[in-house]
Coordinates of C-alpha atoms in Angstrom, one line a residue:
Chain G
M16 CA 90.1 122.7 83.0
L17 CA 86.6 123.8 83.9
K18 CA 85.4 121.9 80.8
Y19 CA 87.1 118.8 82.1
I20 CA 85.7 119.2 85.6
G21 CA 82.2 119.8 84.1
F22 CA 82.5 116.7 82.0
R23 CA 83.6 114.6 85.0
I24 CA 80.7 115.8 87.0
F25 CA 78.3 115.0 84.2
Q26 CA 79.9 111.5 84.0
A27 CA 79.5 111.0 87.7
L28 CA 75.8 112.0 87.5
L29 CA 75.4 109.5 84.7
G30 CA 76.9 106.8 86.9
L31 CA 74.6 107.6 89.8
W32 CA 71.6 107.5 87.4
F33 CA 72.8 104.2 86.1
I34 CA 73.0 102.6 89.6
A35 CA 69.6 104.0 90.6
T36 CA 68.1 102.6 87.4
L37 CA 69.8 99.2 87.9
V38 CA 68.3 99.0 91.4
F39 CA 64.9 100.0 90.1
I40 CA 64.9 97.3 87.3
L41 CA 66.1 94.7 89.9
S42 CA 63.4 95.6 92.3
R43 CA 60.7 95.3 89.7
S44 CA 62.0 92.1 88.2
I45 CA 62.5 89.8 91.2
G46 CA 58.8 89.2 91.7
D47 CA 55.7 91.1 92.7
P48 CA 57.2 94.4 93.9
A49 CA 54.5 94.7 96.6
E50 CA 55.8 91.4 98.0
V51 CA 59.4 92.3 97.6
F52 CA 59.0 95.5 99.6
T53 CA 57.0 94.0 102.5
A54 CA 57.9 91.4 105.1
R55 CA 57.6 87.8 104.0
N56 CA 54.6 86.9 106.1
S57 CA 52.7 90.1 105.9
G58 CA 49.0 90.0 105.0
V59 CA 47.2 91.2 101.9
D60 CA 46.5 94.6 103.5
A61 CA 50.1 95.4 104.0
R62 CA 50.9 94.4 100.4
E63 CA 48.0 96.6 99.1
I64 CA 49.2 99.6 101.1
M65 CA 52.7 99.0 99.7
A66 CA 51.4 98.7 96.1
A67 CA 49.6 102.0 96.5
K68 CA 52.7 103.6 98.0
L69 CA 54.9 102.4 95.1
G70 CA 52.2 103.4 92.7
L71 CA 52.1 99.9 91.1
D72 CA 48.8 100.6 89.5
R73 CA 50.4 103.4 87.5
P74 CA 52.4 102.8 84.2
V75 CA 56.1 101.8 84.7
H76 CA 57.5 105.2 83.6
E77 CA 55.5 107.0 86.2
Q78 CA 56.7 104.5 88.9
Y79 CA 60.2 105.1 87.7
L80 CA 59.9 108.9 87.9
K81 CA 58.3 108.5 91.4
F82 CA 61.3 106.3 92.4
L83 CA 63.8 108.9 91.2
G84 CA 61.9 111.7 92.9
Q85 CA 62.0 109.8 96.2
L86 CA 65.7 109.2 95.8
V87 CA 66.4 112.9 95.2
R88 CA 64.5 113.6 98.4
L89 CA 66.7 110.9 100.1
D90 CA 63.6 108.8 100.8
L91 CA 64.7 105.2 100.6
G92 CA 61.6 103.7 102.1
D93 CA 61.2 101.8 105.4
S94 CA 62.9 98.5 106.5
V95 CA 60.5 95.7 106.2
S96 CA 61.8 93.9 109.3
N97 CA 61.5 96.7 111.8
G98 CA 59.8 99.6 110.0
I99 CA 62.6 102.1 110.6
P100 CA 63.3 104.4 107.7
V101 CA 66.2 103.2 105.6
T102 CA 67.8 106.6 105.6
Q103 CA 67.9 106.7 109.4
I104 CA 69.4 103.2 109.5
L105 CA 72.2 104.2 107.1
V106 CA 72.9 107.5 108.9
E107 CA 73.2 105.7 112.2
R108 CA 75.6 103.1 110.8
M109 CA 77.6 105.3 108.6
P110 CA 80.1 106.6 111.3
A111 CA 81.1 103.1 112.3
T112 CA 82.0 102.1 108.7
F113 CA 83.8 105.4 108.1
T114 CA 85.9 105.3 111.2
L115 CA 86.9 101.7 110.5
G116 CA 87.9 102.7 107.0
L117 CA 90.0 105.6 108.4
V118 CA 91.7 103.3 110.9
A119 CA 92.4 100.8 108.1
L120 CA 93.9 103.6 106.0
I121 CA 96.1 104.7 108.8
F122 CA 97.4 101.2 109.4
A123 CA 98.0 100.7 105.6
L124 CA 99.9 104.0 105.4
A125 CA 101.9 103.5 108.6
L126 CA 103.1 100.1 107.3
S127 CA 103.6 100.8 103.6
L128 CA 105.3 104.2 103.7
P129 CA 108.3 103.1 105.8
L130 CA 108.5 99.6 104.3
G131 CA 108.2 101.0 100.7
V132 CA 110.8 103.8 101.2
L133 CA 113.3 101.5 103.0
G134 CA 112.7 98.8 100.4
A135 CA 113.5 101.3 97.6
V136 CA 116.6 102.7 99.4
Y137 CA 118.0 99.4 100.5
R138 CA 117.0 97.2 97.5
D139 CA 117.1 93.4 98.1
S140 CA 117.9 93.9 101.7
A141 CA 116.2 92.1 104.6
I142 CA 113.7 94.9 105.0
D143 CA 112.9 94.8 101.3
W144 CA 112.2 91.1 101.7
I145 CA 110.0 91.6 104.7
A146 CA 108.0 94.2 102.8
K147 CA 107.6 91.8 99.9
V148 CA 106.4 88.9 102.1
L149 CA 103.9 91.1 103.9
A150 CA 102.6 92.5 100.6
F151 CA 102.2 89.1 99.0
L152 CA 100.4 87.7 102.1
G153 CA 98.1 90.7 102.3
Q154 CA 97.3 90.3 98.6
S155 CA 96.6 86.6 98.8
M156 CA 94.9 86.1 102.2
P157 CA 91.1 86.1 102.3
P158 CA 90.3 88.9 104.7
F159 CA 87.5 87.0 106.4
W160 CA 89.9 84.2 107.2
S161 CA 92.9 86.4 108.3
G162 CA 90.4 88.3 110.5
I163 CA 89.3 85.1 112.2
M164 CA 92.9 83.9 112.7
L165 CA 93.8 87.3 114.3
I166 CA 90.8 86.8 116.6
I167 CA 92.0 83.4 117.6
L168 CA 95.5 84.7 118.3
F169 CA 94.9 88.0 119.9
A170 CA 91.5 87.6 121.5
V171 CA 91.3 83.9 122.4
V172 CA 94.9 82.7 123.0
W173 CA 96.6 85.8 124.3
E174 CA 93.5 87.6 125.4
M175 CA 95.0 91.0 124.5
L176 CA 92.2 92.5 122.4
P177 CA 88.4 92.3 122.3
P178 CA 87.3 89.6 119.7
A179 CA 84.4 91.6 118.2
G180 CA 82.1 94.5 118.5
K181 CA 82.7 98.2 118.7
G182 CA 83.9 99.6 122.0
G183 CA 87.1 101.4 123.1
W184 CA 90.1 102.1 120.9
Q185 CA 91.3 98.5 121.4
S186 CA 88.3 97.2 119.4
Y187 CA 89.5 99.1 116.3
I188 CA 92.9 97.4 116.1
L189 CA 91.9 93.9 114.8
P190 CA 89.3 94.9 112.2
G191 CA 91.3 98.0 111.1
F192 CA 94.4 95.9 110.6
T193 CA 92.5 93.1 108.7
L194 CA 90.9 95.7 106.4
G195 CA 94.2 97.6 105.9
W196 CA 96.4 94.7 105.3
G197 CA 94.9 93.8 101.9
V198 CA 95.3 97.4 100.7
M199 CA 98.8 97.8 102.1
A200 CA 100.1 95.2 99.6
G201 CA 99.4 97.5 96.6
M202 CA 100.6 100.5 98.5
V203 CA 104.0 99.1 99.4
R204 CA 104.6 98.2 95.7
L205 CA 103.5 101.7 94.7
V206 CA 105.6 103.5 97.3
R207 CA 108.6 101.3 96.4
S208 CA 108.4 101.8 92.6
S209 CA 107.7 105.5 92.7
M210 CA 110.4 106.0 95.2
M211 CA 112.9 104.1 93.0
D212 CA 111.9 106.3 90.0
V213 CA 112.4 109.5 92.0
L214 CA 115.8 108.3 93.5
D215 CA 117.1 107.8 89.9
S216 CA 116.1 111.4 88.9
D217 CA 118.4 114.3 88.2
Y218 CA 117.3 116.5 91.0
V219 CA 118.1 113.8 93.6
A220 CA 121.5 113.4 92.0
M221 CA 121.8 117.2 92.2
A222 CA 120.8 117.2 95.9
R223 CA 123.4 114.6 96.6
A224 CA 126.0 116.4 94.6
K225 CA 125.4 119.5 96.7
G226 CA 126.5 117.3 99.6
L227 CA 123.2 117.3 101.5
P228 CA 122.9 114.6 104.1
E229 CA 121.3 111.4 102.8
A230 CA 118.4 111.7 105.3
V231 CA 117.5 115.1 103.9
V232 CA 117.8 113.9 100.3
I233 CA 115.5 111.0 100.9
G234 CA 113.1 112.6 103.3
K235 CA 112.8 116.0 101.6
H236 CA 113.7 115.7 98.0
A237 CA 112.7 112.2 97.1
L238 CA 109.8 111.3 99.4
R239 CA 107.8 114.4 98.7
N240 CA 107.8 113.7 95.0
A241 CA 107.1 110.0 95.5
L242 CA 104.1 110.7 97.6
L243 CA 101.8 112.1 94.8
P244 CA 100.8 108.7 93.3
V245 CA 100.4 107.3 96.9
L246 CA 98.0 110.1 97.8
T247 CA 95.8 109.4 94.8
Y248 CA 95.9 105.7 95.5
S249 CA 94.9 106.2 99.2
S250 CA 91.8 108.1 98.2
L251 CA 90.9 105.4 95.8
V252 CA 91.5 102.9 98.5
L253 CA 88.7 104.3 100.5
G254 CA 86.5 102.9 97.8
A255 CA 88.1 99.5 98.0
F256 CA 87.4 99.6 101.8
M257 CA 83.7 99.7 101.1
N258 CA 84.0 96.4 99.4
G259 CA 86.2 94.9 102.1
S260 CA 84.1 96.3 104.9
V261 CA 81.1 94.1 103.9
V262 CA 83.3 91.1 104.8
V263 CA 85.4 92.4 107.6
E264 CA 82.4 94.0 109.5
Q265 CA 80.7 90.6 109.2
V266 CA 83.7 88.9 110.8
F267 CA 84.0 91.3 113.7
A268 CA 80.3 91.9 114.2
W269 CA 81.0 95.6 113.5
P270 CA 77.8 97.7 113.6
G271 CA 78.4 99.3 110.2
I272 CA 76.7 99.5 106.9
G273 CA 78.3 96.3 105.6
T274 CA 76.8 94.2 108.4
S275 CA 73.4 95.6 107.8
A276 CA 73.7 94.7 104.1
V277 CA 74.5 91.1 104.9
Q278 CA 71.8 90.9 107.5
S279 CA 69.2 92.3 105.2
V280 CA 70.0 89.7 102.6
V281 CA 69.5 87.0 105.2
R282 CA 66.2 88.7 106.2
R283 CA 65.2 89.4 102.6
D284 CA 64.8 93.1 103.6
F285 CA 65.0 94.6 100.1
P286 CA 64.5 98.3 101.0
V287 CA 67.7 98.2 103.1
I288 CA 69.7 96.4 100.5
Q289 CA 68.6 98.9 97.9
G290 CA 69.6 101.8 100.2
V291 CA 73.0 100.3 100.9
V292 CA 73.8 99.7 97.2
I293 CA 72.7 103.2 96.3
V294 CA 74.7 104.8 99.1
F295 CA 77.9 102.7 98.6
G296 CA 77.6 103.1 94.8
S297 CA 77.2 106.9 95.0
F298 CA 80.1 107.1 97.4
F299 CA 82.3 105.1 95.1
I300 CA 81.5 107.4 92.2
L301 CA 81.9 110.6 94.2
I302 CA 85.4 109.5 95.4
N303 CA 86.4 108.7 91.9
L304 CA 85.2 112.2 90.8
F305 CA 87.0 113.9 93.7
V306 CA 90.3 112.1 92.9
D307 CA 90.1 112.9 89.2
I308 CA 89.4 116.6 89.9
L309 CA 92.2 116.7 92.5
Y310 CA 94.5 115.1 90.1
A311 CA 93.7 117.6 87.4
V312 CA 94.3 120.5 89.8
I313 CA 97.6 119.1 91.1
D314 CA 99.1 117.9 87.8
P315 CA 98.6 120.5 85.1
R316 CA 99.8 118.0 82.4
I317 CA 96.4 116.3 82.5
K318 CA 94.5 118.0 79.8
Y319 CA 90.9 117.9 79.1
T320 CA 90.6 114.9 77.0
P321 CA 87.4 113.4 78.0
Chain S
M12 CA 129.0 79.3 74.6
A13 CA 127.6 76.1 73.2
N14 CA 124.6 77.9 71.9
T15 CA 126.5 80.4 69.9
T16 CA 128.7 77.8 68.3
M17 CA 125.7 75.8 67.3
Q18 CA 124.0 78.8 65.8
T19 CA 127.0 79.8 63.6
V20 CA 128.1 76.3 62.6
A21 CA 124.8 74.6 62.0
P22 CA 121.9 76.8 61.3
A23 CA 119.8 73.7 60.5
S24 CA 119.8 72.9 64.2
A25 CA 118.2 76.3 65.1
W26 CA 115.3 74.4 66.5
L27 CA 117.6 72.8 69.0
V28 CA 118.5 76.3 70.3
R29 CA 114.9 77.1 70.6
V30 CA 114.2 73.9 72.6
R31 CA 117.2 74.7 74.8
S32 CA 116.1 78.2 75.5
S33 CA 112.5 77.1 76.3
L34 CA 114.0 74.5 78.6
S35 CA 116.0 77.1 80.4
V36 CA 112.9 79.2 80.8
A37 CA 111.1 76.1 82.2
R38 CA 113.9 75.6 84.6
R39 CA 113.4 79.0 86.1
V40 CA 109.7 78.4 86.8
P41 CA 109.0 79.1 90.5
K42 CA 109.0 75.6 91.8
I43 CA 106.8 75.7 94.9
P44 CA 103.9 77.8 93.4
T45 CA 103.9 75.6 90.3
A46 CA 103.8 72.4 92.4
V47 CA 101.0 73.8 94.6
L48 CA 99.0 74.7 91.4
L49 CA 99.6 71.3 89.9
V50 CA 98.4 69.5 93.1
L51 CA 95.3 71.7 93.2
M52 CA 94.6 71.0 89.5
I53 CA 94.9 67.2 90.1
F54 CA 92.5 67.6 93.1
A55 CA 90.1 69.5 91.0
L56 CA 90.2 67.0 88.1
F57 CA 90.5 63.7 89.9
G58 CA 89.2 64.6 93.4
Q59 CA 86.5 62.0 93.6
W60 CA 89.1 59.2 93.3
I61 CA 91.6 60.8 95.6
A62 CA 89.4 61.8 98.5
P63 CA 89.1 59.1 101.1
H64 CA 85.5 60.0 101.9
S65 CA 82.5 61.5 100.3
P66 CA 82.7 65.3 100.9
V67 CA 79.0 65.4 101.8
A68 CA 78.6 62.1 103.8
V69 CA 77.2 63.0 107.2
D70 CA 78.4 61.0 110.2
M71 CA 77.0 62.5 113.4
A72 CA 78.6 59.9 115.6
N73 CA 82.0 61.2 114.4
S74 CA 81.4 64.9 114.5
F75 CA 84.3 67.3 115.6
A76 CA 86.9 64.6 115.3
P77 CA 90.3 66.4 115.6
P78 CA 93.1 66.1 113.0
V79 CA 95.4 63.0 113.1
W80 CA 98.2 64.7 115.2
H81 CA 95.9 65.2 118.1
E82 CA 95.6 62.4 120.7
E83 CA 92.0 61.5 119.7
G84 CA 92.7 62.0 116.0
T85 CA 92.7 59.0 113.7
A86 CA 94.2 58.4 110.2
N87 CA 90.6 57.9 109.0
N88 CA 90.0 61.6 109.1
L89 CA 93.4 63.2 108.5
L90 CA 92.4 66.8 109.0
G91 CA 89.4 66.0 111.3
T92 CA 85.7 66.4 110.7
D93 CA 83.2 69.2 111.0
K94 CA 80.0 69.5 113.1
L95 CA 78.2 67.0 110.8
G96 CA 81.1 64.6 110.9
R97 CA 82.0 65.3 107.3
D98 CA 85.7 64.7 106.5
I99 CA 87.5 68.0 106.2
F100 CA 90.3 66.6 103.9
S101 CA 87.8 65.2 101.4
R102 CA 85.8 68.4 101.4
L103 CA 89.0 70.5 100.8
I104 CA 89.9 68.3 97.8
R105 CA 86.4 68.7 96.3
G106 CA 86.4 72.4 97.2
A107 CA 89.4 72.8 94.8
R108 CA 87.1 71.8 92.0
V109 CA 84.4 74.4 93.0
S110 CA 86.9 77.3 93.3
L111 CA 89.0 76.5 90.2
S112 CA 86.1 75.6 87.9
L113 CA 84.1 78.6 88.8
S114 CA 87.1 80.9 88.3
L115 CA 87.9 79.3 84.9
F116 CA 84.3 79.7 83.8
V117 CA 84.4 83.4 84.7
I118 CA 87.7 83.8 83.0
A119 CA 86.4 82.2 79.8
L120 CA 83.1 84.1 79.8
G121 CA 84.1 87.5 81.2
G122 CA 87.7 87.4 79.9
G123 CA 86.5 86.4 76.4
V124 CA 83.9 89.2 76.3
G125 CA 86.4 91.7 77.8
V126 CA 89.1 90.8 75.2
A127 CA 86.7 91.3 72.4
L128 CA 85.4 94.6 73.7
G129 CA 89.0 95.8 74.4
L130 CA 90.1 94.9 70.9
I131 CA 87.2 96.6 69.3
S132 CA 87.3 99.7 71.5
G133 CA 91.0 100.2 71.0
Y134 CA 91.0 99.6 67.3
A135 CA 87.9 101.6 66.5
G136 CA 88.8 104.6 68.6
G137 CA 86.7 107.7 68.4
K138 CA 83.1 107.7 69.6
V139 CA 82.9 103.9 69.9
D140 CA 85.9 103.9 72.1
A141 CA 84.6 106.8 74.2
V142 CA 81.2 105.3 74.8
M143 CA 82.7 101.9 75.7
Q144 CA 85.2 103.4 78.1
R145 CA 82.5 105.3 80.0
G146 CA 80.5 102.1 80.3
I147 CA 83.6 100.2 81.6
E148 CA 84.3 103.0 84.1
V149 CA 80.8 102.8 85.5
I150 CA 81.2 99.0 86.0
L151 CA 84.6 99.4 87.6
A152 CA 83.2 102.0 89.9
M153 CA 80.7 99.6 91.4
P154 CA 81.4 97.7 94.7
T155 CA 81.7 94.1 93.4
I156 CA 80.7 92.2 96.6
L157 CA 77.7 94.4 97.3
V158 CA 76.4 94.2 93.7
A159 CA 76.9 90.4 93.8
L160 CA 74.9 90.3 97.1
V161 CA 72.0 92.0 95.5
F162 CA 72.2 90.0 92.3
V163 CA 72.2 86.6 94.1
F164 CA 69.4 87.8 96.3
A165 CA 67.4 88.5 93.2
V166 CA 68.1 85.5 91.0
G167 CA 68.8 82.9 93.7
R168 CA 71.9 81.2 94.9
S169 CA 73.6 78.9 92.4
F170 CA 76.9 78.1 90.7
E171 CA 75.7 79.8 87.5
S172 CA 74.5 83.0 89.2
V173 CA 77.9 83.6 90.8
I174 CA 79.5 83.1 87.4
L175 CA 77.1 85.5 85.8
I176 CA 77.6 88.3 88.3
L177 CA 81.4 88.1 88.5
S178 CA 81.8 88.0 84.7
P179 CA 81.0 91.6 83.8
F180 CA 83.5 92.9 86.4
L181 CA 86.2 90.7 85.0
A182 CA 85.2 91.7 81.4
A183 CA 85.6 95.4 82.4
R184 CA 89.1 94.8 83.8
F185 CA 90.2 92.8 80.7
A186 CA 88.7 95.3 78.3
R187 CA 90.5 98.2 79.9
I188 CA 93.9 96.6 79.7
V189 CA 93.5 95.0 76.3
R190 CA 92.3 98.3 74.9
G191 CA 95.4 100.1 76.1
E192 CA 97.6 97.5 74.4
T193 CA 95.6 97.6 71.2
L194 CA 96.0 101.3 71.0
S195 CA 99.8 100.9 70.7
V196 CA 99.7 97.8 68.4
R197 CA 97.3 99.6 66.1
E198 CA 100.0 102.1 65.2
R199 CA 102.5 99.5 64.1
D200 CA 103.6 99.1 60.5
F201 CA 102.3 95.6 59.9
V202 CA 98.8 96.8 60.8
A203 CA 99.0 99.7 58.3
I204 CA 100.3 97.3 55.6
A205 CA 97.5 94.8 56.3
K206 CA 95.0 97.7 55.9
V207 CA 96.5 98.9 52.7
I208 CA 96.3 95.4 51.1
G209 CA 92.6 95.3 52.0
T210 CA 92.5 92.9 54.9
P211 CA 89.1 92.8 56.5
T212 CA 88.9 94.4 59.9
W213 CA 88.0 91.2 61.8
M214 CA 91.0 89.5 60.2
I215 CA 93.3 92.4 61.3
L216 CA 92.0 92.1 64.8
L217 CA 92.4 88.3 65.0
R218 CA 95.5 87.7 63.0
H219 CA 97.6 90.8 63.7
I220 CA 96.5 92.5 66.9
L221 CA 95.3 89.6 69.1
P222 CA 98.6 87.6 68.8
N223 CA 100.5 90.8 69.9
V224 CA 98.4 91.3 73.0
F225 CA 98.2 87.6 73.9
N226 CA 101.0 87.6 76.4
T227 CA 99.3 90.4 78.4
I228 CA 96.0 88.4 78.3
I229 CA 97.7 85.3 79.6
V230 CA 99.4 87.1 82.5
L231 CA 96.3 89.0 83.4
A232 CA 94.2 85.8 83.3
T233 CA 96.6 84.1 85.7
L234 CA 96.5 87.0 88.2
E235 CA 92.8 87.3 87.9
V236 CA 92.1 83.6 88.7
G237 CA 93.6 84.3 92.1
H238 CA 91.5 87.4 92.5
L239 CA 88.4 85.5 91.5
I240 CA 89.1 82.7 94.1
L241 CA 89.2 85.4 96.8
L242 CA 86.0 87.0 95.5
E243 CA 84.2 83.6 95.2
S244 CA 85.3 82.5 98.7
S245 CA 84.2 85.9 100.1
L246 CA 80.7 85.4 98.6
S247 CA 80.6 81.9 99.9
F248 CA 81.6 83.1 103.3
L249 CA 78.8 85.7 103.3
G250 CA 76.3 83.0 102.3
V251 CA 75.6 84.1 98.7
G252 CA 78.1 81.9 96.9
V253 CA 77.9 78.4 95.7
P254 CA 75.0 76.7 97.6
P255 CA 75.6 73.9 100.2
P256 CA 76.2 71.0 100.5
Q257 CA 78.8 71.7 97.8
P258 CA 82.1 72.1 99.7
A259 CA 83.2 75.6 98.8
W260 CA 86.3 76.8 100.9
G261 CA 84.7 80.1 101.9
L262 CA 81.6 78.3 103.2
M263 CA 83.7 75.9 105.2
V264 CA 85.5 78.8 106.9
A265 CA 82.0 80.3 107.8
D266 CA 80.9 76.9 109.1
G267 CA 83.7 76.7 111.5
R268 CA 83.3 80.2 113.0
E269 CA 81.0 79.1 115.8
F270 CA 83.5 76.5 117.0
L271 CA 86.7 78.5 116.9
T272 CA 87.9 77.6 120.4
S273 CA 86.8 74.0 120.4
A274 CA 87.5 72.9 116.8
Y275 CA 89.9 75.3 115.1
W276 CA 90.6 72.9 112.3
I277 CA 87.2 73.4 110.6
T278 CA 88.3 77.1 109.9
L279 CA 92.0 76.9 109.7
F280 CA 92.5 74.4 106.8
P281 CA 90.1 75.8 104.2
G282 CA 91.6 79.3 104.7
L283 CA 95.1 77.9 104.2
C284 CA 93.9 76.3 101.0
I285 CA 92.7 79.7 99.7
L286 CA 95.9 81.3 100.8
A287 CA 98.0 78.6 99.1
A288 CA 96.1 78.8 95.9
V289 CA 96.0 82.6 95.6
L290 CA 99.6 83.1 96.7
S291 CA 100.8 80.5 94.2
L292 CA 98.8 82.1 91.4
N293 CA 100.2 85.6 92.3
L294 CA 103.8 84.3 92.4
F295 CA 103.3 82.3 89.2
G296 CA 101.6 85.3 87.5
D297 CA 104.4 87.6 88.6
W298 CA 107.0 85.3 87.2
L299 CA 105.0 84.9 84.0
R300 CA 104.8 88.7 83.6
D301 CA 108.5 89.1 84.1
T302 CA 109.1 86.4 81.5
L303 CA 106.5 87.2 78.9
D304 CA 105.7 90.8 79.3
P305 CA 108.5 92.7 81.1
R306 CA 107.1 96.1 80.1
R307 CA 104.0 95.8 82.4
R308 CA 105.6 95.4 85.8
Q309 CA 102.9 97.6 87.3
L310 CA 100.0 95.4 86.3

């Protein structure tokens, strides 16, 4: 067990190192790094200062070690468009992205748990069909477009909810639902199929044979066991949200990390893009690590085959 | 009934049975998704002859023309025009070519590499397998859209750069699934026999293993085309996809965002196209999986 966890941590570190190296190679191969890391119309002075800061007169391996050293100290450089340290920008924008992801997860769970369970209990009934249609739509709709359509309906036509920006709790509904819908599709299928497996098992038959009320059998005996894969999936989903948040934040002008990534591409603000990729990538890897360890702890059948 | 009599009475007509059974499979094809996909393919192949206007012809005098069912709408622009007076319907038709051809290129490139890696990784096992799987996990652990943003930022916006950056992600997904299938096929008797009689490894992979994982590959490819269309349109929407004036659906949605209240049609129709394409691919892929590969319902 410890060996397995140790191995997974080693692997995660390897992944982090890989992403950092990829970013380093990219930053040195786009063009003159001094130009890449300064604003587009900055003068020769600014570029020389940047060249000195990046150590461009030093050999590549020294530059690389310097880059890694700065990373470890969480120094991601300054934004070229407004001079604010990238770490500060990311820390300021992180909460908005995380709360949006959390709201989306709540939406996804609140929809997929009842729909999946009822779909498994009443197979091929109306509710099973509704679940299927919702799931297929969620899987097939481009989130940027469904977001815009929701804005038209709920903000423009019915004027029930704010169209964009982050404000009161109402402002979380549309972006949260847009982000959650795509993920809900996979979840409904998972809840339904794992619930069906459990319902066919011996201990559920046993519980029924004891004459327990059906609600207790489903709620207590079946659902609890069907939830394990769903829990694993939900933590992985947080990773999927990072991908989706880039698009959804853009649609709803949400002041999160995704928006700043897109804005920096438009402004050619490389230090910020670099920071976002490193932060998102690390987060992705850490979530995967966490899930794997959690899984090994919960399910003792997972042995330490690396 | 008829089938069984034929089989017992006249074995010579076994081919007839086979034709009949494939016909009966064909009859169960999901009709609407298949029709949608056929129309899209015709648009992609013959778009320039079907489209009533050039997808890039600017006509400022005719900008924001509404669709034909509005009072001011004309049959000249069935689905209206955008802010530059370009015909939405013609742009949608040409957009089908952008989305489909890009996805097919990625499937060919990424899928091809992925299948090869999966076969090798699963068949070789041991250290080769372990190293390859770690590499694949690292790729799968990266946020696709963000990495694509950075890559396109670095190499510039073009049809080719979108294909290049999406391919590794697809290759990783293919490799993982093909590897899993290969692991089980590898243990079958015919592979052992082929090994015993001295068949070279590449021949075992191509002649004995590949045909047995082919169904899985076809199903996966169908489902992944839909996934790729979503990714491509998201990138276009964010402004790092196929460059304008090429009419990509995602870009058209982005173009219409400023005019949501005054000209909804610029945004509505391209989104519906993406939805129709991806939904049809998902439904068709699901059907294909149930028909070809019933073991992998979880795919």
